[in-house]
PDB file of C-alpha atoms in Angstrom:
ATOM      1  CA  MET A   1       0.000   0.000   0.000  1.00 27.00           C
ATOM      2  CA  ILE A   2       1.625   3.233  -1.128  1.00 30.00           C
ATOM      3  CA  LEU A   3       0.590   6.808  -0.583  1.00 31.00           C
ATOM      4  CA  TYR A   4       1.768  10.270   0.366  1.00 34.00           C
ATOM      5  CA  TYR A   5       3.144  10.336   3.878  1.00 35.00           C
ATOM      6  CA  MET A   6       0.879  12.574   5.952  1.00 35.00           C
ATOM      7  CA  PHE A   7       2.897  15.182   7.807  1.00 33.00           C
ATOM      8  CA  GLY A   8       0.185  16.865   9.819  1.00 34.00           C
ATOM      9  CA  ARG A   9      -3.096  18.751   9.856  1.00 37.00           C
ATOM     10  CA  ILE A  10      -3.524  22.499   9.755  1.00 35.00           C
ATOM     11  CA  ALA A  11      -6.405  23.681  11.908  1.00 38.00           C
ATOM     12  CA  LYS A  12      -7.774  26.280   9.510  1.00 40.00           C
ATOM     13  CA  ASN A  13     -10.267  24.729   7.063  1.00 42.00           C
ATOM     14  CA  ASP A  14      -9.122  21.279   8.210  1.00 42.00           C
ATOM     15  CA  ILE A  15      -6.313  21.275   5.616  1.00 41.00           C
ATOM     16  CA  ILE A  16      -4.015  18.268   5.428  1.00 43.00           C
ATOM     17  CA  LYS A  17      -0.370  18.812   4.482  1.00 48.00           C
ATOM     18  CA  PHE A  18       1.343  16.102   2.467  1.00 52.00           C
ATOM     19  CA  MET A  19       5.018  15.717   1.814  1.00 55.00           C
ATOM     20  CA  ILE A  20       5.912  15.813  -1.875  1.00 64.00           C
ATOM     21  CA  VAL A  21       7.122  12.405  -2.970  1.00 66.00           C
ATOM     22  CA  GLY A  22       9.804  12.139  -5.666  1.00 72.00           C
ATOM     23  CA  HIS A  23      10.400  14.699  -8.446  1.00 86.00           C
ATOM     24  CA  LYS A  24      13.608  16.053  -6.883  1.00 87.00           C
ATOM     25  CA  ARG A  25      14.936  17.024 -10.309  1.00 91.00           C
ATOM     26  CA  VAL A  26      11.910  19.296 -10.867  1.00 93.00           C
ATOM     27  CA  ILE A  27      12.084  20.688  -7.328  1.00 93.00           C
ATOM     28  CA  ASP A  28      15.788  21.518  -7.636  1.00 94.00           C
ATOM     29  CA  PHE A  29      15.210  23.206 -10.998  1.00 95.00           C
ATOM     30  CA  LEU A  30      12.498  25.456  -9.559  1.00 96.00           C
ATOM     31  CA  ASP A  31      14.699  26.244  -6.554  1.00 94.00           C
ATOM     32  CA  ALA A  32      17.612  27.204  -8.804  1.00 94.00           C
ATOM     33  CA  SER A  33      15.402  29.367 -11.025  1.00 94.00           C
ATOM     34  CA  VAL A  34      14.605  31.550  -7.997  1.00 92.00           C
ATOM     35  CA  ARG A  35      18.150  31.645  -6.617  1.00 90.00           C
ATOM     36  CA  HIS A  36      19.546  32.699 -10.016  1.00 92.00           C
ATOM     37  CA  ASP A  37      16.693  35.133 -10.737  1.00 91.00           C
ATOM     38  CA  MET A  38      15.618  33.132 -13.797  1.00 93.00           C
ATOM     39  CA  LEU A  39      11.942  32.518 -13.097  1.00 94.00           C
ATOM     40  CA  SER A  40       9.906  31.766 -16.178  1.00 93.00           C
ATOM     41  CA  GLN A  41       6.588  33.538 -16.737  1.00 92.00           C
ATOM     42  CA  ALA A  42       4.966  30.262 -17.746  1.00 93.00           C
ATOM     43  CA  TYR A  43       5.681  26.672 -16.731  1.00 96.00           C
ATOM     44  CA  LEU A  44       4.207  23.671 -18.485  1.00 95.00           C
ATOM     45  CA  PHE A  45       4.022  20.728 -16.078  1.00 96.00           C
ATOM     46  CA  VAL A  46       3.709  17.569 -18.174  1.00 93.00           C
ATOM     47  CA  GLY A  47       3.184  14.035 -16.898  1.00 89.00           C
ATOM     48  CA  PRO A  48       0.782  11.246 -15.952  1.00 84.00           C
ATOM     49  CA  GLU A  49      -2.353  11.818 -13.913  1.00 82.00           C
ATOM     50  CA  GLY A  50      -1.924  11.813 -10.141  1.00 82.00           C
ATOM     51  CA  VAL A  51       1.868  12.082  -9.843  1.00 86.00           C
ATOM     52  CA  GLY A  52       1.795  15.427  -7.997  1.00 86.00           C
ATOM     53  CA  LYS A  53       2.034  18.145 -10.673  1.00 92.00           C
ATOM     54  CA  LYS A  54      -0.619  20.441  -9.175  1.00 91.00           C
ATOM     55  CA  HIS A  55       0.644  19.752  -5.658  1.00 89.00           C
ATOM     56  CA  ILE A  56       4.152  20.923  -6.565  1.00 93.00           C
ATOM     57  CA  ALA A  57       2.782  24.030  -8.305  1.00 95.00           C
ATOM     58  CA  ARG A  58       0.828  24.956  -5.167  1.00 93.00           C
ATOM     59  CA  GLU A  59       3.742  24.231  -2.811  1.00 93.00           C
ATOM     60  CA  PHE A  60       6.113  26.266  -4.992  1.00 95.00           C
ATOM     61  CA  SER A  61       3.639  29.157  -4.918  1.00 95.00           C
ATOM     62  CA  LYS A  62       3.531  28.966  -1.119  1.00 94.00           C
ATOM     63  CA  TRP A  63       7.311  28.872  -0.851  1.00 94.00           C
ATOM     64  CA  LEU A  64       7.718  31.791  -3.266  1.00 93.00           C
ATOM     65  CA  GLU A  65       5.022  34.021  -1.762  1.00 93.00           C
ATOM     66  CA  GLY A  66       5.999  33.230   1.834  1.00 89.00           C
ATOM     67  CA  LYS A  67       9.637  34.219   1.157  1.00 84.00           C
ATOM     68  CA  HIS A  68      10.885  31.191   3.091  1.00 87.00           C
ATOM     69  CA  SER A  69      14.604  31.164   3.802  1.00 83.00           C
ATOM     70  CA  ASP A  70      15.132  27.420   3.378  1.00 87.00           C
ATOM     71  CA  SER A  71      15.448  25.726  -0.005  1.00 91.00           C
ATOM     72  CA  PHE A  72      12.329  24.633  -1.850  1.00 92.00           C
ATOM     73  CA  PHE A  73      13.329  20.993  -1.345  1.00 90.00           C
ATOM     74  CA  GLU A  74      13.608  21.500   2.421  1.00 89.00           C
ATOM     75  CA  PHE A  75      10.291  23.374   2.427  1.00 90.00           C
ATOM     76  CA  THR A  76       8.476  20.437   0.794  1.00 86.00           C
ATOM     77  CA  LYS A  77       9.496  18.157   3.670  1.00 81.00           C
ATOM     78  CA  LYS A  78       7.952  20.130   6.497  1.00 79.00           C
ATOM     79  CA  LEU A  79       4.655  21.567   7.664  1.00 80.00           C
ATOM     80  CA  CYS A  80       4.474  25.349   7.465  1.00 85.00           C
ATOM     81  CA  VAL A  81       1.628  27.133   9.257  1.00 86.00           C
ATOM     82  CA  CYS A  82       2.587  30.710   8.449  1.00 90.00           C
ATOM     83  CA  ASP A  83      -0.290  32.999   7.494  1.00 92.00           C
ATOM     84  CA  THR A  84       0.650  32.958   3.799  1.00 93.00           C
ATOM     85  CA  CYS A  85       0.794  29.168   3.503  1.00 90.00           C
ATOM     86  CA  VAL A  86      -2.421  28.614   5.438  1.00 90.00           C
ATOM     87  CA  SER A  87      -4.181  31.269   3.340  1.00 92.00           C
ATOM     88  CA  ILE A  88      -3.039  29.696   0.055  1.00 92.00           C
ATOM     89  CA  ASP A  89      -4.094  26.225   1.206  1.00 88.00           C
ATOM     90  CA  GLY A  90      -7.491  27.605   2.139  1.00 88.00           C
ATOM     91  CA  GLY A  91      -7.947  29.357  -1.207  1.00 89.00           C
ATOM     92  CA  ASP A  92      -8.052  32.769   0.478  1.00 90.00           C
ATOM     93  CA  TYR A  93      -4.794  34.244  -0.864  1.00 94.00           C
ATOM     94  CA  ALA A  94      -5.585  36.737  -3.626  1.00 92.00           C
ATOM     95  CA  ASP A  95      -2.255  36.403  -5.451  1.00 95.00           C
ATOM     96  CA  VAL A  96      -2.477  32.621  -5.950  1.00 95.00           C
ATOM     97  CA  ARG A  97      -5.412  31.298  -7.962  1.00 94.00           C
ATOM     98  CA  ILE A  98      -6.062  27.655  -8.889  1.00 94.00           C
ATOM     99  CA  PHE A  99      -8.422  26.679 -11.700  1.00 93.00           C
ATOM    100  CA  SER A 100      -9.469  23.261 -12.983  1.00 87.00           C
ATOM    101  CA  ALA A 101     -10.732  22.279 -16.424  1.00 81.00           C
ATOM    102  CA  PRO A 102     -13.081  22.865 -18.026  1.00 79.00           C
ATOM    103  CA  LEU A 103     -12.587  26.615 -17.656  1.00 83.00           C
ATOM    104  CA  THR A 104     -15.677  28.806 -17.697  1.00 85.00           C
ATOM    105  CA  MET A 105     -15.941  32.279 -19.193  1.00 87.00           C
ATOM    106  CA  GLU A 106     -16.081  33.646 -15.646  1.00 90.00           C
ATOM    107  CA  ASN A 107     -12.761  31.860 -14.948  1.00 89.00           C
ATOM    108  CA  ALA A 108     -11.315  33.501 -18.050  1.00 88.00           C
ATOM    109  CA  ARG A 109     -12.477  36.945 -16.940  1.00 89.00           C
ATOM    110  CA  GLU A 110     -11.045  36.387 -13.447  1.00 90.00           C
ATOM    111  CA  ILE A 111      -7.670  35.376 -14.870  1.00 90.00           C
ATOM    112  CA  LYS A 112      -7.640  38.400 -17.162  1.00 89.00           C
ATOM    113  CA  ARG A 113      -8.359  40.704 -14.218  1.00 89.00           C
ATOM    114  CA  ALA A 114      -5.540  39.102 -12.215  1.00 88.00           C
ATOM    115  CA  CYS A 115      -3.111  39.640 -15.091  1.00 88.00           C
ATOM    116  CA  ARG A 116      -4.004  43.313 -15.409  1.00 87.00           C
ATOM    117  CA  HIS A 117      -3.562  44.194 -11.731  1.00 87.00           C
ATOM    118  CA  THR A 118      -0.357  44.221  -9.731  1.00 90.00           C
ATOM    119  CA  PRO A 119      -0.030  41.733  -6.836  1.00 92.00           C
ATOM    120  CA  PHE A 120      -1.645  42.600  -3.517  1.00 90.00           C
ATOM    121  CA  PHE A 121       0.980  41.059  -1.223  1.00 89.00           C
ATOM    122  CA  GLY A 122       4.038  39.623  -2.922  1.00 84.00           C
ATOM    123  CA  GLN A 123       6.005  40.175  -6.098  1.00 88.00           C
ATOM    124  CA  TYR A 124       3.924  37.882  -8.303  1.00 92.00           C
ATOM    125  CA  ARG A 125       0.463  36.755  -9.248  1.00 94.00           C
ATOM    126  CA  LEU A 126       0.583  32.957  -9.597  1.00 95.00           C
ATOM    127  CA  ILE A 127      -2.093  31.243 -11.656  1.00 95.00           C
ATOM    128  CA  ILE A 128      -2.373  27.444 -11.728  1.00 96.00           C
ATOM    129  CA  ILE A 129      -4.510  25.883 -14.467  1.00 94.00           C
ATOM    130  CA  ASP A 130      -5.081  22.170 -13.966  1.00 92.00           C
ATOM    131  CA  GLY A 131      -6.125  20.602 -17.254  1.00 86.00           C
ATOM    132  CA  ALA A 132      -4.423  23.048 -19.604  1.00 86.00           C
ATOM    133  CA  ASP A 133      -5.504  20.975 -22.608  1.00 78.00           C
ATOM    134  CA  SER A 134      -8.886  22.692 -22.183  1.00 74.00           C
ATOM    135  CA  LEU A 135      -7.237  25.904 -23.388  1.00 78.00           C
ATOM    136  CA  MET A 136      -7.506  24.618 -26.955  1.00 71.00           C
ATOM    137  CA  HIS A 137     -11.168  25.568 -27.093  1.00 71.00           C
ATOM    138  CA  GLY A 138     -14.006  27.357 -25.296  1.00 72.00           C
ATOM    139  CA  ALA A 139     -13.095  29.782 -22.534  1.00 75.00           C
ATOM    140  CA  GLY A 140      -9.405  28.952 -22.943  1.00 76.00           C
ATOM    141  CA  GLN A 141      -9.342  30.773 -26.277  1.00 78.00           C
ATOM    142  CA  ALA A 142     -10.162  33.999 -24.455  1.00 78.00           C
ATOM    143  CA  LEU A 143      -6.905  33.693 -22.500  1.00 82.00           C
ATOM    144  CA  LEU A 144      -4.511  33.245 -25.391  1.00 82.00           C
ATOM    145  CA  LYS A 145      -3.021  36.747 -25.224  1.00 83.00           C
ATOM    146  CA  GLU A 146      -2.411  36.508 -21.461  1.00 86.00           C
ATOM    147  CA  LEU A 147      -0.853  33.052 -21.858  1.00 83.00           C
ATOM    148  CA  GLU A 148       1.260  33.880 -24.888  1.00 81.00           C
ATOM    149  CA  GLU A 149       2.411  37.266 -23.550  1.00 83.00           C
ATOM    150  CA  PRO A 150       1.969  37.217 -19.751  1.00 84.00           C
ATOM    151  CA  ALA A 151       2.407  40.367 -17.693  1.00 86.00           C
ATOM    152  CA  SER A 152       5.788  40.689 -15.972  1.00 87.00           C
ATOM    153  CA  HIS A 153       4.237  40.109 -12.530  1.00 91.00           C
ATOM    154  CA  THR A 154       2.271  37.006 -13.572  1.00 93.00           C
ATOM    155  CA  ILE A 155       3.477  33.392 -13.487  1.00 95.00           C
ATOM    156  CA  PHE A 156       1.376  30.645 -15.056  1.00 95.00           C
ATOM    157  CA  PHE A 157       1.557  26.961 -14.155  1.00 96.00           C
ATOM    158  CA  LEU A 158      -0.134  24.964 -16.900  1.00 94.00           C
ATOM    159  CA  ILE A 159      -0.750  21.354 -15.916  1.00 94.00           C
ATOM    160  CA  THR A 160      -1.359  18.737 -18.552  1.00 90.00           C
ATOM    161  CA  ARG A 161      -0.511  15.179 -19.543  1.00 83.00           C
ATOM    162  CA  THR A 162       1.267  15.922 -22.832  1.00 80.00           C
ATOM    163  CA  SER A 163       2.954  19.040 -24.174  1.00 81.00           C
ATOM    164  CA  ASP A 164       1.213  18.681 -27.545  1.00 78.00           C
ATOM    165  CA  SER A 165      -2.179  19.111 -25.881  1.00 76.00           C
ATOM    166  CA  VAL A 166      -1.627  22.886 -25.670  1.00 83.00           C
ATOM    167  CA  LEU A 167      -1.186  25.315 -28.523  1.00 81.00           C
ATOM    168  CA  PRO A 168       2.376  25.447 -29.927  1.00 85.00           C
ATOM    169  CA  THR A 169       2.542  29.209 -29.340  1.00 84.00           C
ATOM    170  CA  ILE A 170       1.900  28.619 -25.630  1.00 86.00           C
ATOM    171  CA  ALA A 171       4.261  25.646 -25.325  1.00 87.00           C
ATOM    172  CA  SER A 172       7.066  27.540 -27.071  1.00 88.00           C
ATOM    173  CA  ARG A 173       6.819  30.359 -24.527  1.00 88.00           C
ATOM    174  CA  SER A 174       6.755  28.016 -21.530  1.00 92.00           C
ATOM    175  CA  THR A 175       9.437  26.221 -19.559  1.00 95.00           C
ATOM    176  CA  ILE A 176       8.478  22.555 -19.887  1.00 95.00           C
ATOM    177  CA  LEU A 177       9.070  20.364 -16.842  1.00 95.00           C
ATOM    178  CA  ARG A 178       8.358  16.650 -17.248  1.00 94.00           C
ATOM    179  CA  PHE A 179       7.041  14.501 -14.407  1.00 91.00           C
ATOM    180  CA  ARG A 180       7.343  10.734 -14.317  1.00 88.00           C
ATOM    181  CA  LEU A 181       5.744   7.982 -12.285  1.00 83.00           C
ATOM    182  CA  VAL A 182       7.181   7.937  -8.769  1.00 79.00           C
ATOM    183  CA  PRO A 183       9.293   4.840  -7.981  1.00 75.00           C
ATOM    184  CA  GLU A 184       7.677   2.805  -5.228  1.00 69.00           C
ATOM    185  CA  LYS A 185      10.837   2.920  -3.125  1.00 66.00           C
ATOM    186  CA  GLU A 186      10.360   6.710  -2.863  1.00 64.00           C
ATOM    187  CA  ILE A 187       6.779   6.506  -1.639  1.00 59.00           C
ATOM    188  CA  GLU A 188       6.237   6.222   2.086  1.00 53.00           C
ATOM    189  CA  LEU A 189       3.836   3.681   3.565  1.00 46.00           C
ATOM    190  CA  LEU A 190       0.688   4.793   5.334  1.00 40.00           C
ATOM    191  CA  GLU A 191      -0.535   2.055   7.649  1.00 42.00           C
ATOM    192  CA  ASN A 192      -4.234   2.891   7.531  1.00 45.00           C
ATOM    193  CA  VAL A 193      -4.549   2.801   3.740  1.00 50.00           C
ATOM    194  CA  LYS A 194      -7.200   0.265   2.856  1.00 63.00           C
ATOM    195  CA  LEU A 195      -7.565  -0.225  -0.873  1.00 67.00           C
ATOM    196  CA  SER A 196      -8.146  -3.372  -2.881  1.00 71.00           C
ATOM    197  CA  GLU A 197      -5.445  -4.566  -5.260  1.00 70.00           C
ATOM    198  CA  GLU A 198      -7.550  -3.247  -8.156  1.00 72.00           C
ATOM    199  CA  PHE A 199      -6.969   0.323  -6.995  1.00 76.00           C
ATOM    200  CA  ILE A 200      -3.421  -0.177  -5.709  1.00 73.00           C
ATOM    201  CA  VAL A 201      -2.387  -1.450  -9.140  1.00 73.00           C
ATOM    202  CA  TYR A 202      -4.123   1.414 -10.931  1.00 74.00           C
ATOM    203  CA  GLY A 203      -2.511   4.064  -8.729  1.00 73.00           C
ATOM    204  CA  ARG A 204       0.988   2.592  -8.713  1.00 75.00           C
ATOM    205  CA  GLY A 205       3.525   5.363  -9.131  1.00 78.00           C
ATOM    206  CA  ARG A 206       0.796   8.001  -8.718  1.00 80.00           C
ATOM    207  CA  PRO A 207       0.654   8.989  -5.018  1.00 76.00           C
ATOM    208  CA  GLY A 208      -1.840  11.800  -5.580  1.00 76.00           C
ATOM    209  CA  LEU A 209      -4.223   9.468  -7.359  1.00 78.00           C
ATOM    210  CA  LEU A 210      -3.931   6.896  -4.577  1.00 76.00           C
ATOM    211  CA  PHE A 211      -4.840   9.602  -2.074  1.00 75.00           C
ATOM    212  CA  GLU A 212      -7.952  10.459  -4.105  1.00 77.00           C
ATOM    213  CA  LEU A 213      -8.907   6.790  -4.356  1.00 81.00           C
ATOM    214  CA  GLN A 214      -8.512   6.361  -0.620  1.00 78.00           C
ATOM    215  CA  ASN A 215     -10.820   9.271   0.104  1.00 78.00           C
ATOM    216  CA  SER A 216     -13.324   9.314  -2.749  1.00 83.00           C
ATOM    217  CA  GLU A 217     -15.972   6.665  -3.291  1.00 87.00           C
ATOM    218  CA  VAL A 218     -16.906   8.473  -6.512  1.00 88.00           C
ATOM    219  CA  MET A 219     -13.358   8.085  -7.825  1.00 84.00           C
ATOM    220  CA  ARG A 220     -13.305   4.388  -6.941  1.00 88.00           C
ATOM    221  CA  LYS A 221     -16.594   3.910  -8.779  1.00 89.00           C
ATOM    222  CA  GLN A 222     -15.200   5.701 -11.840  1.00 85.00           C
ATOM    223  CA  ILE A 223     -12.119   3.462 -11.866  1.00 86.00           C
ATOM    224  CA  SER A 224     -14.232   0.308 -11.555  1.00 88.00           C
ATOM    225  CA  GLU A 225     -16.460   1.455 -14.406  1.00 89.00           C
ATOM    226  CA  ALA A 226     -13.426   2.255 -16.543  1.00 88.00           C
ATOM    227  CA  ARG A 227     -12.014  -1.223 -15.902  1.00 89.00           C
ATOM    228  CA  ASN A 228     -15.305  -2.838 -16.985  1.00 92.00           C
ATOM    229  CA  GLU A 229     -15.416  -0.672 -20.116  1.00 93.00           C
ATOM    230  CA  ALA A 230     -11.812  -1.478 -20.970  1.00 93.00           C
ATOM    231  CA  GLU A 231     -12.502  -5.195 -20.572  1.00 93.00           C
ATOM    232  CA  LEU A 232     -15.523  -4.933 -22.862  1.00 94.00           C
ATOM    233  CA  PHE A 233     -13.616  -2.932 -25.463  1.00 95.00           C
ATOM    234  CA  LEU A 234     -10.780  -5.454 -25.374  1.00 93.00           C
ATOM    235  CA  ARG A 235     -12.759  -8.694 -25.446  1.00 92.00           C
ATOM    236  CA  GLY A 236     -16.306  -7.818 -26.542  1.00 93.00           C
ATOM    237  CA  SER A 237     -17.880  -8.205 -29.968  1.00 93.00           C
ATOM    238  CA  ILE A 238     -17.441  -5.554 -32.629  1.00 94.00           C
ATOM    239  CA  ASP A 239     -21.024  -4.395 -32.008  1.00 94.00           C
ATOM    240  CA  GLN A 240     -20.286  -3.983 -28.302  1.00 95.00           C
ATOM    241  CA  ARG A 241     -17.157  -1.981 -29.121  1.00 95.00           C
ATOM    242  CA  PHE A 242     -19.048   0.263 -31.508  1.00 96.00           C
ATOM    243  CA  ALA A 243     -21.769   0.841 -28.895  1.00 96.00           C
ATOM    244  CA  LEU A 244     -19.143   1.796 -26.312  1.00 95.00           C
ATOM    245  CA  ALA A 245     -17.389   4.048 -28.836  1.00 95.00           C
ATOM    246  CA  GLU A 246     -20.679   5.888 -29.364  1.00 96.00           C
ATOM    247  CA  ILE A 247     -21.259   6.358 -25.619  1.00 95.00           C
ATOM    248  CA  VAL A 248     -17.724   7.558 -24.868  1.00 94.00           C
ATOM    249  CA  GLY A 249     -17.537   9.651 -28.036  1.00 94.00           C
ATOM    250  CA  LYS A 250     -20.422  11.856 -26.891  1.00 93.00           C
ATOM    251  CA  LYS A 251     -18.601  12.981 -23.729  1.00 90.00           C
ATOM    252  CA  GLU A 252     -16.530  16.149 -23.324  1.00 82.00           C
ATOM    253  CA  ARG A 253     -12.995  15.847 -24.699  1.00 78.00           C
ATOM    254  CA  VAL A 254     -11.354  16.279 -21.303  1.00 74.00           C
ATOM    255  CA  GLU A 255     -13.479  13.439 -19.905  1.00 82.00           C
ATOM    256  CA  ILE A 256     -12.724  11.261 -22.950  1.00 88.00           C
ATOM    257  CA  SER A 257      -9.006  11.781 -22.371  1.00 83.00           C
ATOM    258  CA  ASP A 258      -9.383  10.667 -18.725  1.00 81.00           C
ATOM    259  CA  ILE A 259     -11.342   7.562 -19.732  1.00 89.00           C
ATOM    260  CA  LEU A 260      -8.834   6.542 -22.408  1.00 91.00           C
ATOM    261  CA  GLU A 261      -5.895   7.025 -20.062  1.00 85.00           C
ATOM    262  CA  ARG A 262      -7.550   4.602 -17.651  1.00 86.00           C
ATOM    263  CA  TRP A 263      -8.177   2.127 -20.464  1.00 92.00           C
ATOM    264  CA  ILE A 264      -4.516   2.312 -21.420  1.00 90.00           C
ATOM    265  CA  ILE A 265      -3.432   1.490 -17.876  1.00 86.00           C
ATOM    266  CA  PHE A 266      -5.740  -1.527 -17.744  1.00 87.00           C
ATOM    267  CA  PHE A 267      -4.646  -2.748 -21.176  1.00 91.00           C
ATOM    268  CA  ALA A 268      -1.012  -2.510 -20.091  1.00 86.00           C
ATOM    269  CA  GLN A 269      -1.781  -4.524 -16.955  1.00 83.00           C
ATOM    270  CA  ALA A 270      -3.371  -7.191 -19.181  1.00 85.00           C
ATOM    271  CA  SER A 271      -0.274  -7.156 -21.457  1.00 89.00           C
ATOM    272  CA  ALA A 272      -2.553  -6.112 -24.345  1.00 92.00           C
ATOM    273  CA  PHE A 273       0.095  -3.838 -25.806  1.00 92.00           C
ATOM    274  CA  HIS A 274      -1.432  -3.671 -29.289  1.00 93.00           C
ATOM    275  CA  ALA A 275      -4.614  -2.346 -27.673  1.00 94.00           C
ATOM    276  CA  VAL A 276      -2.513   0.204 -25.786  1.00 93.00           C
ATOM    277  CA  GLN A 277      -1.075   1.446 -29.078  1.00 94.00           C
ATOM    278  CA  CYS A 278      -4.492   1.580 -30.749  1.00 94.00           C
ATOM    279  CA  ILE A 279      -6.043   3.624 -27.934  1.00 94.00           C
ATOM    280  CA  GLN A 280      -3.044   5.937 -27.731  1.00 91.00           C
ATOM    281  CA  GLU A 281      -3.376   6.677 -31.433  1.00 93.00           C
ATOM    282  CA  ALA A 282      -7.128   7.198 -31.052  1.00 94.00           C
ATOM    283  CA  ARG A 283      -6.526   9.623 -28.195  1.00 88.00           C
ATOM    284  CA  GLU A 284      -4.044  11.617 -30.282  1.00 85.00           C
ATOM    285  CA  ALA A 285      -6.531  11.780 -33.159  1.00 90.00           C
ATOM    286  CA  ILE A 286      -9.223  13.063 -30.775  1.00 88.00           C
ATOM    287  CA  ARG A 287      -6.850  15.683 -29.350  1.00 78.00           C
ATOM    288  CA  ALA A 288      -6.270  16.875 -32.913  1.00 79.00           C
ATOM    289  CA  ASN A 289     -10.039  17.534 -33.121  1.00 80.00           C
ATOM    290  CA  GLY A 290     -10.828  14.267 -34.860  1.00 87.00           C
ATOM    291  CA  ASN A 291     -14.248  12.665 -34.443  1.00 94.00           C
ATOM    292  CA  ALA A 292     -14.045  10.745 -31.149  1.00 94.00           C
ATOM    293  CA  GLN A 293     -16.593   8.073 -32.041  1.00 95.00           C
ATOM    294  CA  ILE A 294     -14.969   7.316 -35.397  1.00 95.00           C
ATOM    295  CA  ALA A 295     -11.475   7.207 -33.841  1.00 95.00           C
ATOM    296  CA  LEU A 296     -12.644   4.716 -31.214  1.00 96.00           C
ATOM    297  CA  GLU A 297     -14.541   2.605 -33.719  1.00 95.00           C
ATOM    298  CA  TYR A 298     -11.393   2.345 -35.849  1.00 95.00           C
ATOM    299  CA  ALA A 299      -9.389   1.380 -32.749  1.00 95.00           C
ATOM    300  CA  GLY A 300     -11.964  -1.309 -31.965  1.00 94.00           C
ATOM    301  CA  ILE A 301     -11.669  -2.750 -35.477  1.00 94.00           C
ATOM    302  CA  ARG A 302      -7.880  -2.853 -35.260  1.00 93.00           C
ATOM    303  CA  ILE A 303      -7.975  -4.586 -31.880  1.00 91.00           C
ATOM    304  CA  LYS A 304     -10.547  -7.098 -33.163  1.00 82.00           C
ATOM    305  CA  ASN A 305      -8.388  -7.887 -36.191  1.00 74.00           C
ATOM    306  CA  THR A 306      -5.471  -8.961 -33.982  1.00 74.00           C
ATOM    307  CA  GLU A 307      -7.460 -11.522 -31.990  1.00 66.00           C
TER     308      GLU A 307
END
């Protein structure tokens, strides 16, 4: 059983502080960028779901705004209850804003306002966008100017699974930091974790995802449903695959991406590597604005032809 090691509980808003597990290369890079006065105005955090990308962005924001004297690496290993850190954790700190996909037009307007105004407390306005692939359409389009040419006092953290899921003009102006699955030897044990092997296997190398699974019945239900769908898509008839392709294809693109990533994990566990390749290619086609249902139907045909 592997999970973040719980360091302590902050009284305000009942916030739990977790030690960052792994990613020392990323942490040291961010630390050095501050020490050498080389902060980027936009960071693109790329890597698998649940490895800690958003967590590191938030902790870095706390360390930067709180003007802590220790290194960022040392900061990630302790519990800080200063007013700045507690305020950021509680979502009450005006200069640090966290948004999750899909962005709404009100989110876009709020981000634009933050970019126009100077910081209230510190030197920067820090904006974290979890699910930056949503910037390809909808409300994200309204933010292109701010993202491509951010104000000098604004720092963006764009969190996504792949760098090609954001517009090239944004990626080219961002410092790209790649996150990998966390080796199990780097993840501390938490004795009271009680998850079945189904969920332990799915969350392996992804401490943040394991934490969500431990605490969210909804998430566990979603993972179980995804496993059943993946099994049907892998071993069902062509009609069953086409029916599933139609159901999944009608969902929002961000949700489709989540579903297909889960399918890929299950296919890999079943050593169905041709299916992994087919779904990966379908996901890329969908990201390029291809028809989701048609892409999945084609993947189903290819998988069926290899049986």
